[in-house]
Amino acid sequence: GAGVSQTPSNKVTEKGKYVELRCDPISGHTALYWYRQSLGQGPEFLIYFQGTGAADDSGLPNDRFFAVRPEGSVSTLKIQRTERGDSAVYLCASSPTGGRVAFFGQGTRLTVV
Amino acid sequence: AQKITQTQPGMFVQEKEAVTLDCTYDTSDQSYGLFWYKQPSSGEMIFLIYQGSYDEQNATEGRYSLNFQKARKSANLVISASQLGDSAMYFCAMREIYSQGGSEKLVFGKGTKLTVNP
């Protein structure tokens, strides 16, 4: 597709379970970002990849959160032992090398019950 | 640390009129970029306009313009000739640029909900 694709669009999981959220960036974009948006708030940065490596993971809230991008394209955000406070919309964005604009996907709405 | 402040939780405007959405920022960086994104109810963040800290001219993109006042650290978005489809959340964001190995992350404000009335 032409834009950033995120799957699933919605995910409901039970407290304590493990979840994976997938992001397929725009083809050729080397930079990939994950953000988390809680209700009534702006997006908050989680992690930034340049190619396969995590250039900045300072936004990950704790060690239950982990993200990978093994081949420099698709990325997976992994959350272990989910808590109700993890409920939010998780947004992925990508940009080309040297590009100043990040293009966002439609997000995955995660609900932990 | 960078910080974005949007003081208007909600704004209302009549169709075809202009509206200004406020944004102030705080940073110690000399080189940075300012962005506005639109988020309709569908959830996607749509890029609207960009202003670099060294750009002398205010950015314009169609009906969108950015009123950049560097000394006041403000980057207000002006939407002219409002349309019903402009009703959405609007987020101001900033990013440090030309960082040496630093992050390319965006820092967002809390947003302003714009409602365009017919």
Short mmCIF file of C-alpha atoms in Angstrom, two decimals:
data_model
loop_
_atom_site.label_atom_id
_atom_site.label_comp_id
_atom_site.label_asym_id
_atom_site.label_seq_id
_atom_site.Cartn_x
_atom_site.Cartn_y
_atom_site.Cartn_z
CA GLY A 1 0.00 0.00 0.00
CA ALA A 2 0.96 3.63 -0.28
CA GLY A 3 0.75 4.55 3.39
CA VAL A 4 1.84 3.24 6.76
CA SER A 5 -0.16 0.14 7.64
CA GLN A 6 -0.83 -1.02 11.18
CA THR A 7 -2.41 -4.27 12.24
CA PRO A 8 -4.61 -5.08 13.97
CA SER A 9 -6.70 -1.93 14.03
CA ASN A 10 -8.23 -3.03 17.32
CA LYS A 11 -6.99 -5.45 19.95
CA VAL A 12 -8.72 -6.46 23.15
CA THR A 13 -6.68 -8.55 25.54
CA GLU A 14 -6.88 -9.73 29.12
CA LYS A 15 -4.66 -8.33 31.82
CA GLY A 16 -1.43 -10.28 32.03
CA LYS A 17 -1.44 -11.46 28.41
CA TYR A 18 1.21 -10.83 25.77
CA VAL A 19 0.42 -8.77 22.65
CA GLU A 20 2.18 -7.90 19.42
CA LEU A 21 1.37 -4.87 17.30
CA ARG A 22 2.63 -4.68 13.74
CA CYS A 23 3.69 -1.72 11.62
CA ASP A 24 4.42 -1.83 7.90
CA PRO A 25 6.05 1.48 6.93
CA ILE A 26 6.03 3.24 3.60
CA SER A 27 8.31 1.37 1.23
CA GLY A 28 11.86 2.70 1.32
CA HIS A 29 11.46 4.67 4.54
CA THR A 30 14.44 4.01 6.79
CA ALA A 31 13.16 5.77 9.90
CA LEU A 32 10.33 4.23 11.93
CA TYR A 33 8.73 5.51 15.12
CA TRP A 34 6.29 4.18 17.67
CA TYR A 35 4.10 6.52 19.72
CA ARG A 36 1.41 5.92 22.31
CA GLN A 37 -1.66 8.13 22.55
CA SER A 38 -3.82 8.00 25.66
CA LEU A 39 -7.34 9.38 25.65
CA GLY A 40 -7.37 13.17 25.49
CA GLN A 41 -3.60 13.44 25.09
CA GLY A 42 -1.13 14.01 22.31
CA PRO A 43 1.04 11.14 21.11
CA GLU A 44 4.00 10.27 23.31
CA PHE A 45 7.22 8.93 21.86
CA LEU A 46 8.17 5.33 22.58
CA ILE A 47 10.99 4.26 20.26
CA TYR A 48 12.77 5.28 17.06
CA PHE A 49 14.46 2.98 14.56
CA GLN A 50 16.96 3.98 11.90
CA GLY A 51 17.17 0.93 9.71
CA THR A 52 17.28 -2.20 11.84
CA GLY A 53 18.64 -0.60 14.98
CA ALA A 54 16.82 1.21 17.76
CA ALA A 55 18.45 4.66 17.73
CA ASP A 56 16.40 5.90 20.68
CA ASP A 57 14.28 3.76 23.00
CA SER A 58 14.11 6.30 25.80
CA GLY A 59 10.32 6.49 25.63
CA LEU A 60 9.63 2.86 26.43
CA PRO A 61 7.91 3.02 29.83
CA ASN A 62 9.40 -0.18 31.30
CA ASP A 63 10.93 -3.51 30.40
CA ARG A 64 7.55 -5.01 29.52
CA PHE A 65 7.74 -3.07 26.26
CA PHE A 66 10.05 -4.14 23.46
CA ALA A 67 10.19 -3.46 19.73
CA VAL A 68 12.06 -5.01 16.83
CA ARG A 69 12.69 -4.26 13.19
CA PRO A 70 14.82 -7.19 12.04
CA GLU A 71 14.97 -6.47 8.31
CA GLY A 72 14.69 -2.70 8.39
CA SER A 73 11.10 -2.59 7.18
CA VAL A 74 8.26 -4.10 9.22
CA SER A 75 8.38 -3.47 12.96
CA THR A 76 6.65 -5.23 15.84
CA LEU A 77 5.91 -3.66 19.20
CA LYS A 78 5.69 -6.31 21.90
CA ILE A 79 4.06 -5.85 25.28
CA GLN A 80 4.42 -8.50 27.96
CA ARG A 81 2.18 -8.98 31.00
CA THR A 82 -0.23 -6.29 29.83
CA GLU A 83 -1.80 -3.97 32.38
CA ARG A 84 -4.98 -1.92 32.17
CA GLY A 85 -2.85 1.21 32.04
CA ASP A 86 -1.40 0.03 28.72
CA SER A 87 -4.77 0.70 27.08
CA ALA A 88 -4.19 3.37 24.43
CA VAL A 89 -3.84 3.92 20.71
CA TYR A 90 -0.41 2.88 19.47
CA LEU A 91 0.69 4.89 16.46
CA CYS A 92 3.47 4.05 14.03
CA ALA A 93 5.13 6.54 11.69
CA SER A 94 7.86 6.43 9.08
CA SER A 95 10.00 8.87 7.16
CA PRO A 96 12.66 8.64 4.48
CA THR A 97 16.36 9.20 5.16
CA GLY A 98 16.86 12.90 5.76
CA GLY A 99 13.14 13.51 5.52
CA ARG A 100 11.66 15.96 7.96
CA VAL A 101 8.04 14.78 7.90
CA ALA A 102 6.85 11.63 9.62
CA PHE A 103 3.85 9.91 8.05
CA PHE A 104 1.55 8.10 10.43
CA GLY A 105 -0.59 5.01 10.23
CA GLN A 106 -4.12 4.85 11.59
CA GLY A 107 -3.00 3.23 14.80
CA THR A 108 -3.88 0.15 16.82
CA ARG A 109 -6.38 0.66 19.62
CA LEU A 110 -5.32 -1.61 22.47
CA THR A 111 -7.77 -2.33 25.26
CA VAL A 112 -6.65 -4.34 28.26
CA VAL A 113 -9.55 -5.73 30.30
CA ALA B 1 13.68 19.32 27.40
CA GLN B 2 11.35 20.29 24.62
CA LYS B 3 7.77 21.17 25.48
CA ILE B 4 4.71 22.13 23.45
CA THR B 5 1.75 23.99 24.95
CA GLN B 6 -1.65 24.24 23.32
CA THR B 7 -3.90 26.28 25.59
CA GLN B 8 -7.16 25.90 23.68
CA PRO B 9 -8.86 22.57 24.42
CA GLY B 10 -11.64 23.43 21.98
CA MET B 11 -12.35 26.02 19.32
CA PHE B 12 -15.45 26.79 17.27
CA VAL B 13 -15.56 28.55 13.92
CA GLN B 14 -18.24 29.29 11.34
CA GLU B 15 -17.85 27.71 7.94
CA LYS B 16 -15.90 29.94 5.52
CA GLU B 17 -14.31 31.96 8.31
CA ALA B 18 -10.67 31.89 9.39
CA VAL B 19 -9.47 30.45 12.69
CA THR B 20 -6.18 30.55 14.59
CA LEU B 21 -5.01 27.66 16.75
CA ASP B 22 -2.38 28.59 19.31
CA CYS B 23 0.89 26.82 19.98
CA THR B 24 3.83 27.86 22.12
CA TYR B 25 7.00 25.87 22.56
CA ASP B 26 10.00 25.69 24.82
CA THR B 27 13.41 24.46 23.79
CA SER B 28 17.06 25.21 24.32
CA ASP B 29 17.92 23.91 20.86
CA GLN B 30 19.02 26.36 18.20
CA SER B 31 17.87 24.24 15.32
CA TYR B 32 14.40 22.71 15.38
CA GLY B 33 11.32 22.08 13.31
CA LEU B 34 7.69 22.81 14.10
CA PHE B 35 4.82 20.77 12.71
CA TRP B 36 1.05 20.74 12.70
CA TYR B 37 -0.91 17.54 12.32
CA LYS B 38 -4.65 16.99 11.94
CA GLN B 39 -6.30 13.97 13.54
CA PRO B 40 -9.87 13.27 12.38
CA SER B 41 -12.09 10.84 14.24
CA SER B 42 -10.63 8.02 12.13
CA GLY B 43 -7.43 8.37 14.17
CA GLU B 44 -4.79 8.90 11.52
CA MET B 45 -2.36 11.79 12.05
CA ILE B 46 -2.29 13.86 8.85
CA PHE B 47 0.66 16.18 8.25
CA LEU B 48 -0.40 19.75 7.46
CA ILE B 49 2.54 22.13 7.57
CA TYR B 50 6.19 22.50 8.63
CA GLN B 51 8.31 25.46 9.76
CA GLY B 52 12.05 25.30 10.31
CA SER B 53 13.57 27.47 13.01
CA TYR B 54 15.83 29.18 10.49
CA ASP B 55 13.14 29.74 7.88
CA GLU B 56 12.65 33.46 7.41
CA GLN B 57 9.28 33.19 5.72
CA ASN B 58 6.17 31.86 7.40
CA ALA B 59 5.18 28.51 5.93
CA THR B 60 2.02 28.22 3.85
CA GLU B 61 0.26 25.17 2.41
CA GLY B 62 -2.97 25.95 0.64
CA ARG B 63 -5.49 27.12 3.25
CA TYR B 64 -2.99 26.53 6.07
CA SER B 65 -0.40 29.02 7.19
CA LEU B 66 1.90 29.06 10.17
CA ASN B 67 2.35 32.32 12.08
CA PHE B 68 5.89 31.81 13.36
CA GLN B 69 7.13 34.25 15.99
CA LYS B 70 10.51 32.98 17.09
CA ALA B 71 11.15 35.53 19.83
CA ARG B 72 7.82 34.66 21.43
CA LYS B 73 8.35 30.95 20.78
CA SER B 74 4.97 30.65 19.15
CA ALA B 75 3.87 28.77 16.05
CA ASN B 76 0.16 29.37 15.57
CA LEU B 77 -1.77 27.62 12.81
CA VAL B 78 -4.13 29.72 10.72
CA ILE B 79 -6.82 27.97 8.71
CA SER B 80 -8.54 30.20 6.18
CA ALA B 81 -11.99 29.65 4.69
CA SER B 82 -12.88 26.86 7.13
CA GLN B 83 -14.74 23.84 5.79
CA LEU B 84 -16.91 21.30 7.60
CA GLY B 85 -14.23 18.69 6.90
CA ASP B 86 -11.76 20.69 8.97
CA SER B 87 -13.50 19.54 12.15
CA ALA B 88 -10.86 17.43 13.93
CA MET B 89 -8.15 17.45 16.58
CA TYR B 90 -5.11 19.53 15.73
CA PHE B 91 -1.72 18.85 17.22
CA CYS B 92 1.34 21.05 17.29
CA ALA B 93 4.69 19.24 17.50
CA MET B 94 8.38 19.98 17.42
CA ARG B 95 11.56 18.12 16.65
CA GLU B 96 15.21 18.88 17.15
CA ILE B 97 17.05 18.80 13.85
CA TYR B 98 20.69 18.41 12.92
CA SER B 99 21.25 16.52 16.13
CA GLN B 100 24.45 14.52 16.39
CA GLY B 101 23.23 11.01 16.86
CA GLY B 102 20.18 12.28 18.67
CA SER B 103 16.64 11.20 18.29
CA GLU B 104 14.38 12.30 15.51
CA LYS B 105 11.39 12.06 17.80
CA LEU B 106 8.48 14.46 17.78
CA VAL B 107 7.19 16.09 20.96
CA PHE B 108 3.45 16.82 20.77
CA GLY B 109 1.10 19.16 22.55
CA LYS B 110 -2.23 18.02 23.98
CA GLY B 111 -4.15 19.20 20.97
CA THR B 112 -7.07 21.49 20.16
CA LYS B 113 -10.44 20.19 19.07
CA LEU B 114 -11.76 22.31 16.22
CA THR B 115 -15.45 22.30 15.37
CA VAL B 116 -16.61 23.98 12.18
CA ASN B 117 -20.27 25.00 12.29
CA PRO B 118 -22.41 25.28 9.15
#
